[in-house]
PDB file of C-alpha atoms in Angstrom:
ATOM      1  CA  MET A   1      28.889   5.043 -21.599  1.00 95.00           C
ATOM      2  CA  LEU A   2      25.736   3.520 -20.131  1.00 97.00           C
ATOM      3  CA  VAL A   3      24.811   4.548 -16.581  1.00 98.00           C
ATOM      4  CA  LEU A   4      22.398   2.259 -14.707  1.00 98.00           C
ATOM      5  CA  LEU A   5      20.343   3.989 -12.008  1.00 98.00           C
ATOM      6  CA  PRO A   6      17.777   2.817  -9.462  1.00 97.00           C
ATOM      7  CA  PRO A   7      14.381   4.526  -9.519  1.00 96.00           C
ATOM      8  CA  SER A   8      13.131   6.631  -6.625  1.00 93.00           C
ATOM      9  CA  GLU A   9      10.517   5.255  -4.270  1.00 89.00           C
ATOM     10  CA  GLY A  10       8.726   8.599  -4.215  1.00 86.00           C
ATOM     11  CA  LYS A  11       7.633  10.012  -7.554  1.00 94.00           C
ATOM     12  CA  ALA A  12       6.231  13.236  -8.933  1.00 94.00           C
ATOM     13  CA  ALA A  13       2.610  13.356 -10.036  1.00 93.00           C
ATOM     14  CA  SER A  14       1.655  12.206 -13.522  1.00 91.00           C
ATOM     15  CA  GLY A  15       1.380  14.843 -16.216  1.00 84.00           C
ATOM     16  CA  ARG A  16      -1.656  16.248 -18.002  1.00 85.00           C
ATOM     17  CA  GLY A  17      -0.581  15.349 -21.498  1.00 86.00           C
ATOM     18  CA  ALA A  18      -0.976  12.236 -23.624  1.00 95.00           C
ATOM     19  CA  PRO A  19      -1.139   8.916 -21.759  1.00 97.00           C
ATOM     20  CA  LEU A  20       1.434   6.142 -21.824  1.00 97.00           C
ATOM     21  CA  LYS A  21       2.385   4.528 -25.119  1.00 97.00           C
ATOM     22  CA  LEU A  22       4.282   1.358 -24.312  1.00 96.00           C
ATOM     23  CA  GLU A  23       5.505   0.991 -27.877  1.00 96.00           C
ATOM     24  CA  SER A  24       7.237   4.379 -27.678  1.00 97.00           C
ATOM     25  CA  LEU A  25       9.508   3.443 -24.762  1.00 98.00           C
ATOM     26  CA  SER A  26      13.189   2.706 -25.298  1.00 98.00           C
ATOM     27  CA  LEU A  27      14.423  -0.899 -25.321  1.00 98.00           C
ATOM     28  CA  PRO A  28      11.500  -2.251 -27.373  1.00 97.00           C
ATOM     29  CA  GLY A  29      12.592  -5.801 -26.608  1.00 97.00           C
ATOM     30  CA  LEU A  30      11.031  -5.271 -23.170  1.00 98.00           C
ATOM     31  CA  THR A  31       7.577  -4.334 -24.509  1.00 98.00           C
ATOM     32  CA  ASP A  32       5.884  -7.708 -24.003  1.00 98.00           C
ATOM     33  CA  ALA A  33       7.295  -8.047 -20.490  1.00 98.00           C
ATOM     34  CA  ARG A  34       6.151  -4.492 -19.690  1.00 98.00           C
ATOM     35  CA  GLU A  35       2.638  -5.234 -20.919  1.00 98.00           C
ATOM     36  CA  ALA A  36       2.484  -8.330 -18.720  1.00 98.00           C
ATOM     37  CA  VAL A  37       3.453  -6.412 -15.564  1.00 98.00           C
ATOM     38  CA  LEU A  38       1.267  -3.429 -16.431  1.00 98.00           C
ATOM     39  CA  GLY A  39      -1.784  -5.594 -17.063  1.00 98.00           C
ATOM     40  CA  GLU A  40      -1.481  -7.560 -13.833  1.00 98.00           C
ATOM     41  CA  LEU A  41      -0.639  -4.484 -11.746  1.00 98.00           C
ATOM     42  CA  VAL A  42      -3.685  -2.555 -12.973  1.00 98.00           C
ATOM     43  CA  GLU A  43      -5.930  -5.594 -12.453  1.00 97.00           C
ATOM     44  CA  LEU A  44      -4.592  -6.057  -8.914  1.00 97.00           C
ATOM     45  CA  CYS A  45      -5.190  -2.414  -7.986  1.00 97.00           C
ATOM     46  CA  VAL A  46      -8.648  -2.206  -9.566  1.00 96.00           C
ATOM     47  CA  GLY A  47      -9.717  -5.174  -7.418  1.00 91.00           C
ATOM     48  CA  ASP A  48      -9.169  -5.629  -3.690  1.00 92.00           C
ATOM     49  CA  GLU A  49      -7.399  -2.529  -2.348  1.00 94.00           C
ATOM     50  CA  ASP A  50      -6.298  -4.288   0.833  1.00 95.00           C
ATOM     51  CA  LYS A  51      -4.688  -7.070  -1.178  1.00 96.00           C
ATOM     52  CA  ALA A  52      -3.004  -4.525  -3.462  1.00 97.00           C
ATOM     53  CA  CYS A  53      -1.499  -2.773  -0.433  1.00 97.00           C
ATOM     54  CA  GLU A  54      -0.245  -6.102   0.914  1.00 96.00           C
ATOM     55  CA  VAL A  55       1.326  -7.167  -2.381  1.00 97.00           C
ATOM     56  CA  LEU A  56       2.924  -3.769  -2.987  1.00 97.00           C
ATOM     57  CA  GLY A  57       4.126  -3.442   0.617  1.00 96.00           C
ATOM     58  CA  LEU A  58       2.223  -0.213   1.237  1.00 95.00           C
ATOM     59  CA  SER A  59       1.507   1.099   4.716  1.00 94.00           C
ATOM     60  CA  GLU A  60      -1.877   2.600   5.582  1.00 93.00           C
ATOM     61  CA  GLY A  61      -0.472   6.056   4.972  1.00 92.00           C
ATOM     62  CA  LEU A  62       0.452   5.071   1.406  1.00 93.00           C
ATOM     63  CA  ARG A  63      -2.895   3.501   0.524  1.00 93.00           C
ATOM     64  CA  GLY A  64      -3.523   6.325  -1.938  1.00 91.00           C
ATOM     65  CA  GLU A  65      -0.693   4.996  -4.117  1.00 94.00           C
ATOM     66  CA  VAL A  66      -3.010   2.199  -5.269  1.00 96.00           C
ATOM     67  CA  ALA A  67      -5.075   4.779  -7.170  1.00 94.00           C
ATOM     68  CA  LYS A  68      -1.995   5.759  -9.183  1.00 94.00           C
ATOM     69  CA  ASN A  69      -1.740   2.227 -10.496  1.00 97.00           C
ATOM     70  CA  VAL A  70      -5.457   2.034 -11.313  1.00 97.00           C
ATOM     71  CA  ALA A  71      -4.995   4.983 -13.694  1.00 96.00           C
ATOM     72  CA  LEU A  72      -1.743   3.864 -15.345  1.00 97.00           C
ATOM     73  CA  ARG A  73      -3.237   3.466 -18.834  1.00 97.00           C
ATOM     74  CA  THR A  74      -5.068   6.820 -18.829  1.00 96.00           C
ATOM     75  CA  ALA A  75      -2.950   9.180 -16.700  1.00 96.00           C
ATOM     76  CA  GLY A  76      -0.848  11.777 -18.468  1.00 96.00           C
ATOM     77  CA  ALA A  77       2.768  10.790 -18.996  1.00 97.00           C
ATOM     78  CA  ARG A  78       5.906  12.835 -18.323  1.00 96.00           C
ATOM     79  CA  PRO A  79       9.595  12.216 -19.039  1.00 97.00           C
ATOM     80  CA  ALA A  80      10.948   9.677 -16.578  1.00 97.00           C
ATOM     81  CA  GLY A  81      13.594  12.193 -15.534  1.00 97.00           C
ATOM     82  CA  GLU A  82      10.762  14.374 -14.189  1.00 97.00           C
ATOM     83  CA  ILE A  83       8.843  11.509 -12.568  1.00 97.00           C
ATOM     84  CA  TYR A  84      11.726  10.183 -10.465  1.00 97.00           C
ATOM     85  CA  THR A  85      12.542  12.344  -7.428  1.00 94.00           C
ATOM     86  CA  GLY A  86      14.437  11.847  -4.189  1.00 90.00           C
ATOM     87  CA  VAL A  87      18.011  12.268  -3.002  1.00 93.00           C
ATOM     88  CA  LEU A  88      19.877  10.858  -6.012  1.00 95.00           C
ATOM     89  CA  TYR A  89      17.751  12.704  -8.567  1.00 97.00           C
ATOM     90  CA  ASP A  90      17.871  15.963  -6.599  1.00 95.00           C
ATOM     91  CA  ALA A  91      21.675  15.769  -6.634  1.00 95.00           C
ATOM     92  CA  LEU A  92      21.688  14.856 -10.329  1.00 97.00           C
ATOM     93  CA  GLY A  93      19.500  17.870 -11.126  1.00 97.00           C
ATOM     94  CA  LEU A  94      18.554  16.954 -14.680  1.00 97.00           C
ATOM     95  CA  ALA A  95      16.401  20.056 -15.175  1.00 97.00           C
ATOM     96  CA  SER A  96      19.297  22.422 -14.422  1.00 97.00           C
ATOM     97  CA  LEU A  97      21.825  20.804 -16.790  1.00 98.00           C
ATOM     98  CA  ASP A  98      22.832  22.766 -19.849  1.00 97.00           C
ATOM     99  CA  ALA A  99      21.548  21.637 -23.245  1.00 98.00           C
ATOM    100  CA  ALA A 100      24.632  19.588 -24.143  1.00 98.00           C
ATOM    101  CA  ALA A 101      24.660  17.812 -20.788  1.00 98.00           C
ATOM    102  CA  LYS A 102      20.938  17.033 -21.114  1.00 98.00           C
ATOM    103  CA  ARG A 103      21.610  15.373 -24.468  1.00 97.00           C
ATOM    104  CA  ARG A 104      24.387  13.290 -22.927  1.00 97.00           C
ATOM    105  CA  ALA A 105      22.085  12.285 -20.071  1.00 98.00           C
ATOM    106  CA  ALA A 106      19.374  11.280 -22.529  1.00 98.00           C
ATOM    107  CA  ARG A 107      21.829   9.009 -24.356  1.00 96.00           C
ATOM    108  CA  SER A 108      23.560   7.465 -21.366  1.00 97.00           C
ATOM    109  CA  LEU A 109      21.174   7.190 -18.393  1.00 98.00           C
ATOM    110  CA  LEU A 110      18.979   4.142 -17.924  1.00 98.00           C
ATOM    111  CA  VAL A 111      16.642   3.885 -14.920  1.00 98.00           C
ATOM    112  CA  PHE A 112      15.643   0.411 -13.738  1.00 98.00           C
ATOM    113  CA  SER A 113      12.043  -0.195 -12.675  1.00 98.00           C
ATOM    114  CA  GLY A 114       9.874  -3.002 -11.355  1.00 98.00           C
ATOM    115  CA  LEU A 115       7.116  -1.946 -13.764  1.00 98.00           C
ATOM    116  CA  TRP A 116       8.977  -0.860 -16.906  1.00 98.00           C
ATOM    117  CA  GLY A 117      12.147  -2.942 -16.658  1.00 98.00           C
ATOM    118  CA  ALA A 118      14.352  -0.021 -17.632  1.00 98.00           C
ATOM    119  CA  VAL A 119      13.665   3.350 -19.280  1.00 98.00           C
ATOM    120  CA  ARG A 120      15.597   6.321 -20.598  1.00 98.00           C
ATOM    121  CA  VAL A 121      15.116   9.600 -18.739  1.00 98.00           C
ATOM    122  CA  THR A 122      13.347  10.967 -21.814  1.00 98.00           C
ATOM    123  CA  ASP A 123      10.799   8.129 -22.006  1.00 98.00           C
ATOM    124  CA  ARG A 124       7.335   9.363 -21.083  1.00 98.00           C
ATOM    125  CA  ILE A 125       5.722   7.408 -18.242  1.00 98.00           C
ATOM    126  CA  PRO A 126       2.997   8.037 -15.634  1.00 97.00           C
ATOM    127  CA  SER A 127       3.638   8.074 -11.906  1.00 97.00           C
ATOM    128  CA  TYR A 128       3.310   4.599 -10.365  1.00 97.00           C
ATOM    129  CA  ARG A 129       4.109   2.419  -7.368  1.00 96.00           C
ATOM    130  CA  CYS A 130       5.761  -0.952  -7.978  1.00 97.00           C
ATOM    131  CA  SER A 131       9.227  -1.802  -6.701  1.00 96.00           C
ATOM    132  CA  MET A 132      11.458  -4.542  -8.057  1.00 97.00           C
ATOM    133  CA  GLY A 133      10.960  -6.487  -4.823  1.00 96.00           C
ATOM    134  CA  VAL A 134       7.238  -6.992  -5.504  1.00 97.00           C
ATOM    135  CA  ARG A 135       5.888 -10.503  -6.129  1.00 97.00           C
ATOM    136  CA  LEU A 136       2.719 -10.278  -8.234  1.00 97.00           C
ATOM    137  CA  PRO A 137       0.169 -13.106  -7.767  1.00 95.00           C
ATOM    138  CA  GLY A 138       0.360 -14.244 -11.391  1.00 95.00           C
ATOM    139  CA  LEU A 139       3.840 -13.293 -12.603  1.00 96.00           C
ATOM    140  CA  GLY A 140       5.683 -13.928  -9.354  1.00 97.00           C
ATOM    141  CA  ALA A 141       8.871 -12.098  -8.378  1.00 98.00           C
ATOM    142  CA  LEU A 142       9.483  -9.175 -10.717  1.00 98.00           C
ATOM    143  CA  ALA A 143      13.272  -9.470 -10.679  1.00 97.00           C
ATOM    144  CA  ALA A 144      12.958 -13.010 -12.041  1.00 98.00           C
ATOM    145  CA  HIS A 145      10.335 -11.877 -14.578  1.00 98.00           C
ATOM    146  CA  TRP A 146      12.758  -9.344 -16.051  1.00 98.00           C
ATOM    147  CA  ARG A 147      15.860 -11.523 -16.276  1.00 98.00           C
ATOM    148  CA  THR A 148      15.099 -13.221 -19.596  1.00 97.00           C
ATOM    149  CA  PRO A 149      14.167 -10.131 -21.654  1.00 98.00           C
ATOM    150  CA  MET A 150      16.925  -8.105 -19.979  1.00 98.00           C
ATOM    151  CA  ALA A 151      19.522 -10.712 -20.962  1.00 97.00           C
ATOM    152  CA  THR A 152      19.151  -9.553 -24.569  1.00 96.00           C
ATOM    153  CA  ALA A 153      18.054  -5.929 -24.223  1.00 97.00           C
ATOM    154  CA  LEU A 154      20.733  -4.718 -21.817  1.00 97.00           C
ATOM    155  CA  PRO A 155      23.855  -5.956 -23.656  1.00 96.00           C
ATOM    156  CA  GLU A 156      22.412  -4.327 -26.792  1.00 96.00           C
ATOM    157  CA  ALA A 157      21.911  -1.048 -24.907  1.00 96.00           C
ATOM    158  CA  ALA A 158      25.431  -1.231 -23.472  1.00 95.00           C
ATOM    159  CA  GLY A 159      27.048  -1.611 -26.881  1.00 94.00           C
ATOM    160  CA  ASP A 160      30.827  -1.804 -26.573  1.00 93.00           C
ATOM    161  CA  GLY A 161      31.316   0.978 -24.018  1.00 94.00           C
ATOM    162  CA  LEU A 162      31.636   1.436 -20.282  1.00 97.00           C
ATOM    163  CA  VAL A 163      28.761   0.389 -18.013  1.00 97.00           C
ATOM    164  CA  LEU A 164      28.589   2.407 -14.788  1.00 98.00           C
ATOM    165  CA  ASP A 165      26.298   0.460 -12.472  1.00 98.00           C
ATOM    166  CA  LEU A 166      24.850   2.588  -9.658  1.00 97.00           C
ATOM    167  CA  ARG A 167      21.823   0.393  -8.931  1.00 96.00           C
ATOM    168  CA  SER A 168      20.791  -0.887  -5.517  1.00 92.00           C
ATOM    169  CA  SER A 169      20.902  -4.641  -4.920  1.00 92.00           C
ATOM    170  CA  ALA A 170      17.160  -5.176  -5.561  1.00 94.00           C
ATOM    171  CA  TYR A 171      17.531  -3.819  -9.092  1.00 96.00           C
ATOM    172  CA  MET A 172      20.814  -5.602  -9.745  1.00 96.00           C
ATOM    173  CA  ALA A 173      18.814  -8.819  -9.344  1.00 96.00           C
ATOM    174  CA  ALA A 174      16.988  -8.111 -12.617  1.00 97.00           C
ATOM    175  CA  TRP A 175      20.167  -8.041 -14.726  1.00 97.00           C
ATOM    176  CA  LYS A 176      23.773  -8.884 -13.968  1.00 95.00           C
ATOM    177  CA  PRO A 177      26.457  -8.061 -16.543  1.00 94.00           C
ATOM    178  CA  LYS A 178      28.235 -11.190 -17.694  1.00 92.00           C
ATOM    179  CA  GLU A 179      31.411 -12.188 -19.499  1.00 89.00           C
ATOM    180  CA  GLU A 180      32.810  -9.433 -21.711  1.00 91.00           C
ATOM    181  CA  VAL A 181      30.248  -6.824 -20.596  1.00 94.00           C
ATOM    182  CA  ALA A 182      31.152  -7.440 -16.939  1.00 93.00           C
ATOM    183  CA  GLY A 183      34.786  -6.690 -17.730  1.00 92.00           C
ATOM    184  CA  ARG A 184      33.883  -3.115 -18.693  1.00 94.00           C
ATOM    185  CA  THR A 185      31.373  -2.597 -15.889  1.00 96.00           C
ATOM    186  CA  ALA A 186      32.148  -0.585 -12.755  1.00 96.00           C
ATOM    187  CA  THR A 187      30.120  -0.511  -9.543  1.00 96.00           C
ATOM    188  CA  VAL A 188      30.463   2.254  -6.958  1.00 95.00           C
ATOM    189  CA  ARG A 189      30.362   2.329  -3.167  1.00 93.00           C
ATOM    190  CA  VAL A 190      30.448   5.575  -1.210  1.00 93.00           C
ATOM    191  CA  LEU A 191      32.525   5.348   1.981  1.00 91.00           C
ATOM    192  CA  HIS A 192      32.951   7.784   4.850  1.00 84.00           C
ATOM    193  CA  ALA A 193      36.690   8.352   4.596  1.00 83.00           C
ATOM    194  CA  PRO A 194      37.568   8.502   8.339  1.00 79.00           C
ATOM    195  CA  THR A 195      35.601   5.363   9.267  1.00 83.00           C
ATOM    196  CA  ARG A 196      35.595   3.463   5.940  1.00 82.00           C
ATOM    197  CA  LYS A 197      31.922   2.709   6.545  1.00 83.00           C
ATOM    198  CA  VAL A 198      29.306   2.653   3.795  1.00 82.00           C
ATOM    199  CA  VAL A 199      26.955   5.621   4.103  1.00 76.00           C
ATOM    200  CA  SER A 200      23.298   5.576   3.117  1.00 72.00           C
ATOM    201  CA  HIS A 201      21.740   8.993   2.467  1.00 68.00           C
ATOM    202  CA  PHE A 202      25.029  10.482   1.303  1.00 82.00           C
ATOM    203  CA  ASN A 203      25.567   7.415  -0.879  1.00 89.00           C
ATOM    204  CA  LYS A 204      22.606   8.419  -3.038  1.00 92.00           C
ATOM    205  CA  ALA A 205      23.545  12.092  -3.115  1.00 92.00           C
ATOM    206  CA  THR A 206      27.140  11.342  -4.078  1.00 94.00           C
ATOM    207  CA  LYS A 207      26.074   9.010  -6.875  1.00 96.00           C
ATOM    208  CA  GLY A 208      23.788  11.728  -8.222  1.00 96.00           C
ATOM    209  CA  ARG A 209      26.651  14.230  -8.128  1.00 96.00           C
ATOM    210  CA  ILE A 210      28.987  11.785  -9.860  1.00 97.00           C
ATOM    211  CA  VAL A 211      26.571  11.376 -12.768  1.00 98.00           C
ATOM    212  CA  ARG A 212      26.011  15.124 -12.960  1.00 98.00           C
ATOM    213  CA  SER A 213      29.773  15.741 -12.985  1.00 97.00           C
ATOM    214  CA  LEU A 214      30.361  13.241 -15.783  1.00 98.00           C
ATOM    215  CA  VAL A 215      27.598  14.449 -18.116  1.00 98.00           C
ATOM    216  CA  SER A 216      28.373  18.125 -17.393  1.00 98.00           C
ATOM    217  CA  ALA A 217      32.050  17.644 -18.188  1.00 97.00           C
ATOM    218  CA  GLY A 218      31.321  15.650 -21.327  1.00 96.00           C
ATOM    219  CA  ALA A 219      33.476  12.819 -20.010  1.00 92.00           C
ATOM    220  CA  VAL A 220      33.340   9.715 -22.212  1.00 90.00           C
ATOM    221  CA  PRO A 221      35.471   7.062 -20.476  1.00 94.00           C
ATOM    222  CA  SER A 222      35.665   3.918 -22.573  1.00 91.00           C
ATOM    223  CA  GLY A 223      36.317   1.596 -19.652  1.00 93.00           C
ATOM    224  CA  PRO A 224      36.645   1.431 -15.861  1.00 94.00           C
ATOM    225  CA  GLY A 225      40.268   2.584 -15.868  1.00 94.00           C
ATOM    226  CA  GLU A 226      39.426   5.747 -17.785  1.00 96.00           C
ATOM    227  CA  LEU A 227      36.425   6.277 -15.497  1.00 97.00           C
ATOM    228  CA  VAL A 228      38.705   6.310 -12.454  1.00 96.00           C
ATOM    229  CA  GLU A 229      40.929   8.892 -14.152  1.00 96.00           C
ATOM    230  CA  ALA A 230      37.926  11.021 -15.130  1.00 97.00           C
ATOM    231  CA  LEU A 231      36.495  10.991 -11.604  1.00 97.00           C
ATOM    232  CA  ARG A 232      39.853  11.918 -10.081  1.00 97.00           C
ATOM    233  CA  ASP A 233      40.184  14.766 -12.575  1.00 97.00           C
ATOM    234  CA  LEU A 234      36.739  15.948 -11.429  1.00 96.00           C
ATOM    235  CA  GLY A 235      37.919  16.067  -7.825  1.00 95.00           C
ATOM    236  CA  TYR A 236      36.670  12.751  -6.439  1.00 95.00           C
ATOM    237  CA  VAL A 237      38.824  10.542  -4.211  1.00 95.00           C
ATOM    238  CA  VAL A 238      38.575   7.084  -5.736  1.00 96.00           C
ATOM    239  CA  GLU A 239      40.046   3.714  -4.850  1.00 94.00           C
ATOM    240  CA  VAL A 240      39.689   0.881  -7.327  1.00 92.00           C
ATOM    241  CA  SER A 241      39.696  -2.907  -7.214  1.00 85.00           C
ATOM    242  CA  ALA A 242      40.164  -4.676 -10.534  1.00 82.00           C
ATOM    243  CA  PRO A 243      38.173  -7.892 -11.075  1.00 85.00           C
ATOM    244  CA  LYS A 244      39.723 -10.870  -9.341  1.00 80.00           C
ATOM    245  CA  ARG A 245      38.157 -13.280 -11.817  1.00 84.00           C
ATOM    246  CA  ALA A 246      36.705 -13.281 -15.300  1.00 80.00           C
ATOM    247  CA  GLY A 247      33.081 -12.217 -15.485  1.00 80.00           C
ATOM    248  CA  ALA A 248      33.268  -9.876 -12.476  1.00 87.00           C
ATOM    249  CA  ALA A 249      32.825  -6.113 -12.490  1.00 92.00           C
ATOM    250  CA  TRP A 250      35.345  -3.506 -11.341  1.00 93.00           C
ATOM    251  CA  GLU A 251      34.650  -2.104  -7.862  1.00 94.00           C
ATOM    252  CA  LEU A 252      35.172   1.581  -7.160  1.00 96.00           C
ATOM    253  CA  ASP A 253      35.108   3.183  -3.704  1.00 94.00           C
ATOM    254  CA  VAL A 254      34.465   6.925  -3.616  1.00 95.00           C
ATOM    255  CA  LEU A 255      35.592   8.417  -0.312  1.00 93.00           C
ATOM    256  CA  VAL A 256      33.785  11.365   1.282  1.00 90.00           C
ATOM    257  CA  ASP A 257      34.744  13.317   4.390  1.00 83.00           C
ATOM    258  CA  GLU A 258      31.278  14.473   5.399  1.00 68.00           C
ATOM    259  CA  VAL A 259      28.126  12.447   5.891  1.00 53.00           C
ATOM    260  CA  HIS A 260      24.940  14.500   5.533  1.00 48.00           C
TER     261      HIS A 260
END
């Protein structure tokens, strides 16, 4: 099982250990594309700070984020699972998983990123600011930049198992499962059961809890159908829509009674 996650907008501080080693990150087929984004991002942030804020979409209160990017090559790196914070990652609670569940998370979780493309939660990275929606002056739109290298790297990472796609739309733009891979991919919406409306904050929290439940239970569904069974066994209320055409993913709705 491969679980695709969005990053968090807010991030923990960089570590005090060894700095980033691009060649050590998972999915080595993305290395050249990572170097291209890293190089231009650092150059942008070393130069005109006002322009960097404009390109990165930073408000005045977030101006200090530019300094993070200036130091990307020298700042201490930490496991990505410690760098990413926020509602989804709080609910996932990687640090509090038992040893076996942590190993499953390390094998199955892949976090998408405007800067790195995608990383495992054990990959060591510094804190940064660069969303997938950014358009760098030289490289252009990052989602488009990542599509070509992702087209090879992601099917390889997925292997022949289930792909559970929990990304937001901005990160889906960087890679869309196709053909046979799409047929064993499942996306998830979280709906407020009484109103059948999509919820926002609770959407992220529920997705984090779903991932935690699966890795804690040691569930290894081989396809979307088995995933639905596994989630129902874990106490989730799930409705499923099979693909209506070839090359489309399965769509799962998880219903929740409370929105908080």
